Coordinates of C-alpha atoms and ligand atoms in Angstrom, one line a residue:
M306 CA 0.0 0.0 0.1
R307 CA 3.0 2.3 -0.6
S308 CA 0.9 4.5 -3.1
A309 CA -1.9 4.9 -0.5
I310 CA 0.7 6.5 1.7
V311 CA 1.9 8.8 -1.2
M312 CA -1.7 9.9 -1.6
A313 CA -2.4 10.8 2.0
P314 CA -0.7 14.2 2.1
L315 CA -2.3 15.5 -1.1
L316 CA -5.7 14.3 -1.0
L317 CA -6.5 14.1 2.8
L318 CA -4.9 17.3 4.0
G319 CA -6.7 20.4 2.7
T320 CA -4.3 22.7 4.6
A321 CA -1.0 21.8 3.1
A322 CA 1.3 24.9 2.9
S323 CA 2.5 25.6 -0.6
R324 CA 5.3 28.1 0.2
S325 CA 6.7 29.2 3.6
A326 CA 6.5 32.8 4.5
S327 CA 9.9 34.6 4.3
G328 CA 9.0 37.5 6.6
A329 CA 7.4 37.7 10.1
R330 CA 4.2 39.9 10.7
S331 CA 5.2 43.5 11.4
P332 CA 4.5 44.5 15.1
G333 CA 1.7 46.8 16.1
A334 CA -2.1 46.2 16.0
S335 CA -2.8 43.2 13.7
P336 CA -6.2 42.8 12.6
A337 CA -8.2 39.5 13.3
S338 CA -7.7 36.6 11.1
V339 CA -10.0 35.9 8.2
A340 CA -11.4 32.3 8.4
F341 CA -12.1 30.2 5.2
N342 CA -15.9 29.7 4.7
D343 CA -16.7 26.2 3.4
N344 CA -20.4 27.1 3.0
R345 CA -21.6 24.2 4.9
V346 CA -23.5 26.2 7.7
A347 CA -26.0 28.9 7.1
A348 CA -26.0 32.2 9.1
G349 CA -28.7 33.7 11.1
A350 CA -31.6 32.5 13.2
V351 CA -35.3 32.2 12.4
H352 CA -37.7 34.3 14.6
A353 CA -41.4 34.4 13.9
G354 CA -40.9 33.0 10.4
V355 CA -38.2 35.5 9.5
L356 CA -34.6 34.9 9.1
D357 CA -32.9 37.4 11.0
V358 CA -29.0 37.8 10.3
H359 CA -26.6 40.5 11.8
L360 CA -23.7 41.0 9.4
E361 CA -20.5 43.2 10.0
V362 CA -17.7 44.4 7.5
D363 CA -14.2 44.7 8.9
T364 CA -10.5 44.6 8.0
G365 CA -8.9 41.2 8.6
A366 CA -5.8 39.4 7.8
W367 CA -6.4 36.6 5.4
H368 CA -4.0 33.7 5.0
P369 CA -4.7 32.2 1.7
Y370 CA -1.7 29.8 1.5
S371 CA -1.4 28.7 5.1
S372 CA -1.7 29.9 8.7
D373 CA 2.0 31.0 9.2
S374 CA 2.2 33.1 6.1
T375 CA 2.2 36.8 6.8
G376 CA -1.3 37.2 5.2
V377 CA -2.7 40.1 3.5
H378 CA -5.4 42.6 4.7
I379 CA -8.7 42.6 3.2
L380 CA -12.2 43.6 3.9
A381 CA -14.5 40.7 5.0
F382 CA -17.8 40.0 6.3
R383 CA -18.8 38.1 9.5
E384 CA -21.8 37.3 11.4
V385 CA -21.8 39.2 14.6
G386 CA -20.2 37.0 17.2
H387 CA -18.4 34.8 14.8
P388 CA -15.0 35.4 13.1
L389 CA -14.6 37.5 9.8
E390 CA -14.7 35.0 6.9
T391 CA -14.3 34.7 3.1
P392 CA -16.5 34.2 1.4
G393 CA -19.0 36.0 3.7
P394 CA -21.7 34.1 5.7
M395 CA -24.2 32.0 3.6
L396 CA -27.7 33.0 3.9
R397 CA -30.2 30.1 3.2
V398 CA -33.9 30.0 3.1
T399 CA -36.9 28.3 1.6
A400 CA -38.5 30.1 -1.3
G401 CA -41.2 32.5 0.0
E402 CA -39.5 33.1 3.3
R403 CA -38.4 36.6 4.5
I404 CA -34.9 37.8 5.5
H405 CA -34.2 40.6 7.6
A406 CA -30.5 41.6 7.5
W407 CA -28.5 44.2 9.5
V408 CA -25.1 45.2 8.1
T409 CA -22.6 47.2 10.2
N410 CA -19.8 49.0 8.4
H411 CA -16.5 49.1 10.3
A412 CA -14.6 50.2 7.1
A413 CA -13.4 53.8 6.8
T414 CA -15.5 54.3 3.7
T415 CA -19.1 54.0 2.7
L416 CA -20.1 50.6 2.0
V417 CA -22.7 49.6 -0.7
V418 CA -24.2 46.0 -0.4
H419 CA -25.9 44.4 -3.5
G420 CA -28.2 41.5 -3.7
L421 CA -29.9 41.5 -0.3
A422 CA -33.2 41.8 -2.2
S423 CA -36.2 40.2 -3.7
R424 CA -35.3 38.9 -7.2
R425 CA -38.5 39.4 -9.1
R426 CA -38.1 43.2 -9.2
V427 CA -37.0 44.9 -12.3
V428 CA -34.4 46.9 -10.1
M429 CA -32.8 45.5 -7.2
D430 CA -32.2 48.0 -4.2
T431 CA -28.8 48.3 -2.7
L432 CA -28.0 48.8 1.1
V433 CA -25.8 52.1 1.6
V434 CA -24.1 52.0 5.1
P435 CA -21.9 54.9 6.1
P436 CA -18.6 54.4 7.9
G437 CA -19.4 53.2 11.5
G438 CA -23.2 53.0 10.7
T439 CA -25.7 50.2 10.6
R440 CA -28.5 49.7 8.1
D441 CA -31.1 47.0 7.7
V442 CA -33.2 45.7 5.0
E443 CA -36.0 43.0 5.0
F444 CA -37.0 41.1 1.9
T445 CA -38.8 38.1 0.5
A446 CA -36.6 35.5 -1.1
D447 CA -39.2 35.1 -3.8
A448 CA -37.7 32.8 -6.2
E449 CA -35.8 29.5 -5.8
G450 CA -32.3 29.4 -6.8
T451 CA -28.4 30.2 -6.4
Y452 CA -27.8 33.9 -5.7
Y453 CA -25.1 36.0 -3.7
Y454 CA -24.8 39.3 -2.3
W455 CA -21.7 41.4 -2.7
G456 CA -20.3 44.6 -1.2
S457 CA -17.9 47.4 -2.4
T458 CA -16.5 50.3 -0.5
S459 CA -14.9 52.2 -3.4
G460 CA -18.2 53.1 -5.0
T461 CA -17.1 50.9 -8.1
G462 CA -19.1 48.3 -9.9
F463 CA -18.8 44.6 -10.0
E464 CA -16.2 44.6 -12.9
D465 CA -13.8 47.2 -11.2
R466 CA -13.9 45.7 -7.7
L467 CA -10.5 44.1 -7.7
Y468 CA -8.7 45.0 -4.4
A469 CA -9.5 44.8 -0.6
D470 CA -13.3 44.8 -1.2
A471 CA -13.2 41.9 -3.8
Q472 CA -13.6 39.2 -1.0
L473 CA -17.0 40.9 0.0
N474 CA -19.2 38.1 -1.4
G475 CA -21.6 35.7 0.2
A476 CA -23.8 32.9 -1.0
L477 CA -27.7 33.4 -0.9
I478 CA -29.3 30.1 -1.3
V479 CA -33.2 29.9 -1.9
D480 CA -34.3 26.3 -1.7
P481 CA -37.4 24.8 -3.3
T482 CA -40.5 24.8 -1.2
D483 CA -40.9 20.8 -2.1
A484 CA -38.7 19.2 0.4
R485 CA -38.6 16.2 -2.0
Q486 CA -36.7 18.4 -4.5
R487 CA -33.8 19.3 -2.2
A488 CA -30.8 17.2 -2.9
P489 CA -28.0 17.8 -0.5
D490 CA -25.4 20.1 -2.1
R491 CA -22.2 22.0 -1.7
V492 CA -21.8 25.7 -2.4
F493 CA -18.5 27.0 -4.0
V494 CA -18.0 30.8 -4.3
I495 CA -15.1 31.8 -6.7
Q496 CA -13.3 34.9 -5.7
W497 CA -10.2 36.8 -7.1
Y498 CA -7.5 38.6 -5.2
I499 CA -5.3 41.2 -6.9
P500 CA -2.5 42.5 -4.6
G501 CA -2.3 46.0 -6.0
H502 CA -1.2 48.1 -9.1
D503 CA 1.6 47.0 -11.5
S504 CA 4.4 49.4 -12.6
T505 CA 2.0 50.9 -15.2
G506 CA -0.7 51.7 -12.8
A507 CA -2.9 48.8 -14.2
P508 CA -4.4 46.1 -11.7
D509 CA -1.5 43.7 -11.1
R510 CA -3.3 40.7 -12.6
E511 CA 0.0 38.7 -13.0
N512 CA 0.3 38.4 -9.3
G513 CA -3.6 37.9 -8.7
F514 CA -5.0 34.4 -7.8
F515 CA -8.3 32.8 -7.7
T516 CA -10.0 30.8 -4.9
F517 CA -12.8 28.4 -4.2
N518 CA -14.5 29.3 -0.9
G519 CA -11.5 31.5 -0.1
R520 CA -8.7 28.8 -0.6
P521 CA -6.3 28.5 -3.6
W522 CA -4.9 25.2 -4.7
P523 CA -3.3 23.2 -2.9
N524 CA -5.2 24.6 0.2
T525 CA -8.8 23.9 -1.4
E526 CA -11.0 21.5 0.4
R527 CA -10.7 17.8 -0.6
L528 CA -14.1 16.4 -1.5
S529 CA -14.9 12.9 -0.7
Y530 CA -17.6 10.7 -2.1
E531 CA -18.7 7.0 -2.4
Q532 CA -18.8 5.4 -5.7
G533 CA -22.5 5.6 -6.8
D534 CA -23.1 9.0 -5.1
S535 CA -25.0 11.9 -6.8
I536 CA -23.3 15.0 -6.5
H537 CA -24.9 18.4 -6.5
W538 CA -22.9 21.7 -6.5
R539 CA -23.8 25.3 -6.9
I540 CA -21.1 27.5 -8.2
I541 CA -21.0 31.3 -7.9
N542 CA -18.5 33.3 -10.0
A543 CA -18.2 36.4 -7.8
T544 CA -15.2 37.6 -9.9
A545 CA -14.9 40.1 -12.9
D546 CA -13.4 37.4 -15.1
V547 CA -14.5 34.4 -16.8
H548 CA -13.8 30.8 -16.0
P549 CA -14.6 27.7 -18.1
L550 CA -14.9 25.0 -15.6
H551 CA -13.9 21.6 -16.3
L552 CA -14.7 18.3 -14.6
H553 CA -12.3 15.4 -15.3
G554 CA -13.6 12.0 -16.1
F555 CA -17.3 12.8 -15.9
F556 CA -20.3 14.6 -17.5
Y557 CA -22.2 17.0 -15.4
Q558 CA -25.7 18.1 -16.0
I559 CA -26.4 21.7 -15.9
R560 CA -29.6 22.3 -14.0
A561 CA -29.6 26.2 -13.6
R562 CA -27.6 29.3 -14.9
G563 CA -27.9 32.6 -13.3
D564 CA -26.5 36.2 -13.0
D565 CA -26.1 38.7 -10.5
Q566 CA -29.9 39.1 -10.3
Q567 CA -31.9 36.1 -11.8
D568 CA -31.5 32.4 -11.8
T569 CA -33.1 30.3 -14.6
L570 CA -33.9 26.8 -13.4
Y571 CA -34.0 24.4 -16.3
W572 CA -36.7 21.9 -16.4
P573 CA -35.8 18.3 -17.2
A574 CA -35.8 18.5 -20.9
Q575 CA -33.7 21.6 -21.0
R576 CA -30.8 20.3 -18.8
R577 CA -27.6 20.0 -20.6
M578 CA -24.5 17.9 -20.3
A579 CA -21.0 19.2 -20.5
V580 CA -17.5 18.5 -19.3
T581 CA -16.8 22.2 -19.6
E582 CA -19.1 25.1 -19.0
L583 CA -18.1 28.8 -19.3
L584 CA -19.0 30.9 -16.3
L585 CA -19.1 34.6 -17.3
D586 CA -18.1 37.3 -14.6
G587 CA -20.8 37.3 -12.0
T588 CA -22.8 34.2 -13.1
T589 CA -23.9 31.2 -11.4
M590 CA -24.4 27.5 -12.2
D591 CA -26.2 24.6 -10.4
L592 CA -24.7 21.3 -11.5
A593 CA -25.1 17.6 -10.7
W594 CA -23.1 14.5 -11.6
F595 CA -23.2 10.8 -10.9
A596 CA -19.8 9.3 -9.4
D597 CA -20.0 5.9 -11.5
R598 CA -16.3 5.4 -11.3
P599 CA -14.0 5.4 -8.3
G600 CA -10.7 7.1 -8.0
S601 CA -9.2 10.7 -7.6
W602 CA -10.3 13.6 -10.0
I603 CA -10.0 17.4 -10.4
F604 CA -12.5 20.2 -11.2
H605 CA -10.8 23.2 -12.4
C606 CA -10.7 26.3 -14.6
H607 CA -9.5 25.5 -18.0
L608 CA -8.3 29.0 -18.6
N609 CA -4.6 28.0 -17.9
W610 CA -3.5 31.2 -16.2
H611 CA -6.2 30.6 -13.5
V612 CA -4.4 27.5 -12.4
V613 CA -0.7 28.4 -12.5
P614 CA 1.3 28.2 -9.3
N615 CA 0.3 30.8 -6.9
P616 CA 2.4 34.0 -6.8
G617 CA 3.1 34.3 -3.1
V618 CA 1.7 37.3 -0.9
G619 CA 3.5 40.0 0.9
P620 CA 7.4 39.5 1.1
A621 CA 7.0 36.0 -0.7
M622 CA 5.7 37.5 -3.9
Q623 CA 7.9 36.9 -6.9
S624 CA 8.6 39.5 -9.6
D625 CA 6.7 39.1 -12.8
A626 CA 9.9 38.1 -14.7
M627 CA 10.7 35.5 -12.2
R628 CA 7.2 34.0 -12.6
D629 CA 7.4 34.0 -16.4
H630 CA 10.8 32.3 -16.2
D631 CA 9.6 29.7 -13.9
L632 CA 6.4 28.9 -15.9
F633 CA 8.0 28.9 -19.3
T634 CA 11.7 28.0 -19.1
G635 CA 12.4 26.9 -15.4
P636 CA 13.2 23.5 -14.1
V637 CA 10.1 21.0 -14.1
I638 CA 9.3 19.5 -10.7
H639 CA 10.1 15.8 -10.9
D640 CA 8.3 14.4 -7.8
M641 CA 4.7 13.9 -8.8
N642 CA 3.4 14.9 -5.4
D643 CA 5.4 18.2 -5.3
H644 CA 4.2 18.8 -9.1
A645 CA 0.5 18.4 -8.0
R646 CA 1.0 20.5 -5.1
E647 CA 3.4 23.2 -6.5
G648 CA 2.9 23.0 -10.3
M649 CA -0.8 24.3 -10.1
G650 CA -2.6 27.0 -8.0
G651 CA -5.7 28.7 -7.9
L652 CA -9.1 27.3 -9.1
V653 CA -8.6 23.5 -8.5
L654 CA -10.6 21.2 -6.3
A655 CA -9.6 17.6 -5.9
I656 CA -12.4 15.0 -5.3
H657 CA -11.9 11.3 -4.0
I658 CA -14.5 8.7 -4.9
R659 CA -14.0 5.5 -2.8
P660 CA -14.7 2.3 -4.7
R661 CA -17.5 -0.1 -4.3
A662 CA -16.5 -3.5 -2.9
D663 CA -17.1 -5.2 -6.3
W664 CA -15.1 -2.7 -8.4
H665 CA -12.6 -4.2 -10.8
Q666 CA -10.8 -3.4 -13.8
Y667 CA -11.3 -5.1 -17.1
A668 CA -8.4 -7.5 -18.0
G669 CA -9.2 -9.0 -21.5
P670 CA -7.7 -8.1 -24.9
R671 CA -7.4 -4.8 -26.1
R672 CA -6.5 -2.8 -29.4
Q673 CA -2.9 -1.5 -29.4
L674 CA -1.8 2.1 -30.1
H675 CA 1.5 4.0 -29.5
L676 CA 1.6 7.8 -28.8
Y677 CA 5.2 9.2 -28.9
I678 CA 5.9 12.6 -27.3
E679 CA 8.7 14.2 -29.7
S680 CA 10.6 17.5 -29.5
D681 CA 13.1 19.3 -31.2
S682 CA 15.8 20.2 -28.6
A683 CA 17.4 18.2 -25.8
A684 CA 18.9 21.3 -24.4
T685 CA 17.8 22.4 -20.6
D686 CA 16.4 25.6 -19.7
T687 CA 15.0 26.3 -23.1
V688 CA 11.8 26.7 -24.8
R689 CA 11.4 23.8 -27.2
R690 CA 8.8 22.7 -29.7
F691 CA 7.1 19.4 -29.1
G692 CA 4.8 17.1 -30.9
Y693 CA 2.8 13.9 -30.9
E694 CA 3.3 10.9 -33.1
L695 CA 0.8 8.0 -33.4
T696 CA 1.6 4.4 -34.5
Q697 CA -1.0 1.5 -34.7
G698 CA -0.2 -2.2 -33.5
N699 CA 3.4 -3.2 -33.8
A700 CA 4.6 -0.4 -36.3
P701 CA 8.2 0.5 -35.5
E702 CA 9.1 3.3 -33.3
P703 CA 9.3 6.7 -35.1
R704 CA 12.7 8.4 -35.4
N705 CA 13.0 12.3 -36.1
A706 CA 9.3 12.5 -36.7
A707 CA 8.4 16.0 -38.1
L708 CA 6.5 17.9 -35.3
Q709 CA 2.8 18.4 -36.3
W710 CA 0.3 20.9 -34.6
P711 CA -2.3 19.7 -33.6
G712 CA -1.1 16.2 -33.0
P713 CA -2.5 13.3 -35.0
T714 CA -6.2 12.7 -34.6
I715 CA -6.7 9.6 -32.6
V716 CA -9.6 7.6 -33.6
L717 CA -11.1 5.0 -31.0
H718 CA -14.2 3.1 -31.1
R719 CA -17.1 3.0 -28.7
N720 CA -16.8 0.1 -26.2
E721 CA -13.6 -1.1 -27.6
P722 CA -10.9 -1.8 -25.1
T723 CA -7.8 -0.1 -26.1
T724 CA -4.3 0.4 -25.0
I725 CA -2.2 3.5 -25.7
T726 CA 1.3 3.2 -24.8
I727 CA 2.7 6.8 -24.4
V728 CA 6.7 6.9 -25.0
N729 CA 8.4 10.0 -24.0
H730 CA 11.1 10.9 -26.4
S731 CA 11.3 14.5 -25.2
P732 CA 13.8 15.6 -22.6
E733 CA 11.0 17.0 -20.2
P734 CA 8.4 14.8 -18.0
S735 CA 5.0 14.9 -19.4
Q736 CA 1.7 13.2 -19.0
V737 CA -1.4 13.2 -21.2
H738 CA -5.1 14.0 -20.1
W739 CA -7.9 12.4 -22.2
H740 CA -10.2 15.5 -22.0
G741 CA -13.8 14.6 -21.9
L742 CA -13.5 10.8 -21.9
E743 CA -14.8 8.7 -19.2
I744 CA -12.1 6.4 -18.2
D745 CA -10.5 4.9 -15.1
S746 CA -9.0 7.7 -12.8
Y747 CA -5.5 6.1 -12.8
Y748 CA -5.1 7.0 -16.7
D749 CA -6.7 10.4 -16.3
G750 CA -3.4 12.1 -16.8
V751 CA -3.0 14.4 -13.5
A752 CA 0.4 13.0 -12.1
G753 CA 0.3 12.7 -8.2
I754 CA -3.6 12.6 -8.3
S755 CA -5.2 10.3 -10.9
S756 CA -5.4 7.0 -9.0
N757 CA -7.3 3.9 -8.1
A758 CA -6.7 0.3 -6.7
G759 CA -3.8 1.9 -4.8
M760 CA -1.8 3.1 -7.7
V761 CA -1.1 6.8 -8.4
E762 CA -0.4 8.1 -11.9
P763 CA 3.2 9.1 -12.2
M764 CA 4.7 11.5 -14.7
I765 CA 6.2 10.1 -18.0
M766 CA 9.8 10.7 -17.4
P767 CA 12.2 11.2 -20.5
N768 CA 12.9 7.8 -22.2
D769 CA 10.3 6.3 -20.1
S770 CA 6.7 5.0 -21.1
F771 CA 3.3 4.7 -19.4
V772 CA 0.5 2.3 -20.6
V773 CA -2.9 3.8 -20.7
H774 CA -6.1 1.5 -20.9
L775 CA -9.4 3.1 -21.9
T776 CA -12.8 2.0 -23.3
P777 CA -14.7 5.0 -24.4
P778 CA -18.4 4.5 -23.6
R779 CA -19.9 7.1 -26.1
T780 CA -19.0 8.3 -29.5
G781 CA -18.0 12.1 -29.9
S782 CA -15.5 14.8 -30.3
F783 CA -12.8 14.9 -27.6
M784 CA -9.2 16.1 -27.0
Y785 CA -5.9 15.0 -25.7
H786 CA -3.2 17.4 -24.1
T787 CA -0.4 17.6 -21.7
H788 CA -1.4 18.0 -18.1
I789 CA 2.1 19.1 -16.9
N790 CA 3.7 22.5 -17.3
D791 CA 0.7 23.2 -19.7
L792 CA 1.6 26.9 -20.5
R793 CA 4.9 25.7 -21.8
Q794 CA 4.1 22.4 -23.2
Q795 CA 0.6 23.0 -24.6
S796 CA 1.7 26.5 -26.3
H797 CA 4.6 24.4 -28.0
G798 CA 2.5 21.5 -29.4
L799 CA 1.2 19.0 -26.9
Y800 CA -2.4 18.7 -28.0
G801 CA -4.5 16.9 -30.4
A802 CA -8.0 15.9 -31.3
L803 CA -9.6 12.6 -30.3
V804 CA -12.7 11.2 -32.0
V805 CA -14.6 8.3 -30.8
L806 CA -16.7 6.5 -33.7
D807 CA -19.3 3.7 -33.4
S808 CA -17.9 0.3 -33.6
G809 CA -17.2 -0.8 -37.1
Q810 CA -17.4 2.8 -38.4
R811 CA -14.6 4.2 -40.4
R812 CA -13.5 7.9 -40.1
D813 CA -14.5 9.9 -43.1
P814 CA -12.2 12.9 -43.0
D815 CA -14.1 14.7 -45.8
A816 CA -17.5 14.4 -44.1
N817 CA -16.2 15.0 -40.6
R818 CA -13.8 18.1 -40.5
I819 CA -12.0 19.1 -37.5
Y820 CA -11.4 22.7 -36.6
M821 CA -9.2 22.9 -33.5
L822 CA -8.2 26.3 -31.9
S823 CA -5.1 26.4 -29.9
T824 CA -2.4 28.9 -28.6
N825 CA 1.1 29.4 -30.3
A826 CA 4.4 30.3 -28.8
Q827 CA 3.7 33.9 -29.3
D828 CA 0.4 33.6 -27.1
E829 CA -1.9 34.1 -30.0
P830 CA -4.8 31.9 -31.0
I831 CA -4.4 29.8 -34.1
L832 CA -6.7 27.3 -36.0
N833 CA -5.4 23.7 -36.8
G834 CA -1.8 24.6 -35.9
G835 CA -1.9 27.8 -37.8
D836 CA -1.6 26.3 -41.1
L837 CA -5.2 26.1 -42.1
P838 CA -5.5 25.7 -45.8
P839 CA -6.9 29.0 -47.2
E840 CA -9.6 27.0 -49.0
A841 CA -11.7 24.0 -48.5
T842 CA -14.1 22.3 -50.7
F843 CA -17.5 20.8 -49.7
Q844 CA -20.2 19.0 -52.0
A845 CA -23.7 20.3 -52.5
G846 CA -26.3 17.9 -50.9
R847 CA -24.0 16.1 -48.7
T848 CA -24.3 16.3 -44.9
Y849 CA -21.2 17.3 -42.9
R850 CA -20.2 17.2 -39.4
L851 CA -17.8 20.2 -38.2
R852 CA -16.0 19.4 -35.0
F853 CA -15.1 22.5 -33.3
M854 CA -12.6 22.3 -30.4
N855 CA -10.8 25.1 -28.2
I856 CA -7.7 24.0 -26.4
T857 CA -6.0 27.6 -26.2
L858 CA -4.4 28.6 -23.1
D859 CA -6.4 32.0 -22.6
S860 CA -8.9 32.6 -25.3
P861 CA -12.1 31.7 -23.6
G862 CA -14.5 33.8 -25.9
L863 CA -13.7 32.6 -29.4
E864 CA -16.6 32.1 -31.8
F865 CA -17.0 30.1 -35.0
H866 CA -19.1 31.8 -37.8
L867 CA -20.1 30.0 -41.1
V868 CA -21.1 33.2 -43.2
R869 CA -22.2 33.8 -46.7
D870 CA -21.9 37.5 -47.9
G871 CA -21.0 38.1 -44.2
A872 CA -24.2 36.8 -42.9
P873 CA -24.5 33.5 -40.9
I874 CA -26.3 30.6 -42.8
R875 CA -28.0 28.0 -40.6
W876 CA -26.5 24.8 -39.1
T877 CA -27.7 22.2 -36.4
R878 CA -25.9 21.7 -33.2
V879 CA -25.7 17.9 -32.7
A880 CA -23.3 17.4 -29.8
K881 CA -21.6 19.4 -27.0
D882 CA -18.2 18.1 -25.4
G883 CA -18.7 14.7 -27.1
F884 CA -22.3 14.4 -25.5
T885 CA -24.8 13.8 -28.4
L886 CA -27.8 16.0 -27.9
P887 CA -31.2 14.5 -27.4
A888 CA -33.3 15.0 -30.4
W889 CA -35.4 17.6 -28.7
Q890 CA -32.4 19.8 -27.9
R891 CA -31.2 19.8 -31.6
E892 CA -32.3 22.9 -33.4
S893 CA -31.3 24.8 -36.5
S894 CA -29.6 28.0 -35.5
P895 CA -27.7 30.8 -37.1
A896 CA -24.1 29.5 -37.7
R897 CA -22.3 31.3 -34.9
Q898 CA -21.1 29.4 -31.8
R899 CA -18.8 30.4 -29.0
V900 CA -16.4 27.6 -28.2
S901 CA -14.7 28.3 -25.0
I902 CA -11.5 26.6 -23.8
G903 CA -12.0 23.0 -23.1
E904 CA -15.4 22.8 -25.0
T905 CA -16.1 21.0 -28.2
Y906 CA -19.3 21.4 -30.5
D907 CA -20.4 19.2 -33.3
M908 CA -22.3 21.0 -36.0
Q909 CA -24.2 19.3 -38.8
V910 CA -24.5 21.4 -42.0
M911 CA -25.7 20.7 -45.5
F912 CA -25.3 23.1 -48.4
P913 CA -28.2 22.7 -50.8
K914 CA -26.5 24.0 -53.9
P915 CA -23.1 25.3 -55.2
T916 CA -21.9 28.5 -53.5
E917 CA -19.0 30.1 -51.7
L918 CA -19.0 30.8 -48.0
A919 CA -16.4 31.5 -45.2
L920 CA -15.8 29.8 -42.0
E921 CA -14.4 32.5 -39.6
V922 CA -13.2 32.5 -36.1
R923 CA -13.7 35.8 -34.2
R924 CA -13.1 37.1 -30.7
A925 CA -15.9 38.4 -28.7
N926 CA -15.0 41.9 -29.8
E927 CA -15.5 40.6 -33.4
T928 CA -11.8 40.9 -34.6
L929 CA -10.9 38.1 -37.0
V930 CA -8.6 35.4 -35.9
A931 CA -8.8 33.0 -38.9
R932 CA -10.7 32.6 -42.0
Q933 CA -11.2 29.8 -44.5
V934 CA -13.0 30.2 -47.9
I935 CA -15.5 27.3 -48.4
R936 CA -16.3 26.4 -51.9
V937 CA -19.5 24.3 -52.3
V938 CA -19.3 22.4 -55.6
A939 CA -21.9 20.2 -57.5
P940 CA -22.0 16.7 -56.4
H941 CA -19.3 14.6 -58.1
Ligands
CU2113 CU1 -10.6 30.7 -14.4

């Protein structure tokens, strides 16, 4: 059980220190510590059918990395008589109940609290509390859903609230009146901390970091479930940034999406399945998933800059130049536990699912593939180009293979047991994540975390190999990519498309076209590795499946448009993240689709007669990233 011991420090201790502090706290009056709020307990007390809650805002010292760091001074909420906490106290009632909230402001400037209000009003009232003052508000929690309240002291709006008042957020959960519809849940509030201004006077985003319930990875809570559990989470993005949230190994069902005012509860036929969902600034999501396989998994933001190692706070903070050097050219941490702890930060949650007693792994025959990790330089401390090479069966090992971006498209078949032997010909450790595939945890690609049956997945060291077993249960469009030093390895070539077909089906590259977005070494988005042919030919009358994928590092808002004379034609969305949509969710729509990081979309399109169109990739602000002329010709 050696590996079980290896797992223990990482998966069971939620408070492991990531960095030691280099300085002692300065003498003098130090403010009270700010506690982490895991949102398990609701605040207030019910009197005569009304939830009474007394809140205060004060300055506190928050220790995001560990209890012995110097900490940072922030404004935080507390319930009177309790410690300051981040996020603020959770308010929780049943729909139709009233809430009476008092807020006392111990900050030096006027506090404005938003969200303590009924939700069926066109305009929500705010609560304005002068320094040293107390104000109260009474309202009816009139609509079931996931909400939050937030405060600012600078008089600024949500998008500009970046500094000491950015932690002034609290969940407001309104449960359904029918108790049978209340599934046990967990509430996670996403927050952002920016330490101040950079040398140009702009917000120092480079040294900012993100947290789940007040903690950045590796201090985030470790979630523990039993195989077969149904899991229900509510996520509140209380930041002025967007987060494409990705669950490894499982699809989750989206049951509601909301914003700073309203929540839209999906009725069963409207609920969507996803492995990644983009949470825009200030929005919320209610999701559920079924833990049908055991092991250890992560749920994280796929905007890679939001999961880089934390920058340190106070005297431990590194310069931007040092951070960039560490991320792009610095040494790779070789110990897989240190990598999992130190190589990621910010928005990562780890989940352990205990196996049922009868769980066992398939041990029969498997189809054989080899995936080689290639690179163009053996030098250390350099930025090298990478690529993948794929061989089938007993084909000889490739030597000096040309580096292709994206990597070769891997074609698997539904329910066909397959072995992929990954051989690392590069001089850096790596590992492969099978994005969107429902596989055994041990092969999921997160070195030091992915595990089951007592084994923890290692890194693949140079000149070493690792054998992956997988049996994809559904057809669809998926991706594979490195999960180690991803800023460096992914921007330099380690990604590719993975398509699962039905058993016996052959890949038809003409009828199925892959359009994969990625990031190049200059940190710009590119399409199909950058060398997209300027023209493509399609046949009139034939049905095509366009498989759109986004594996960029930091382009969450890219959109695909299929236009004729500048106007979108129509297509039909048939799958999202590899999950085939039920018939009632397929609808013809204008050919314009945002594909965020970690998402795939399959669109079906048929051109009735010869014409000329263009497939365009645009940013959210409409600027063009890539364009391909599409000639539709008469059937052969
Ligand atoms: Cu993010």
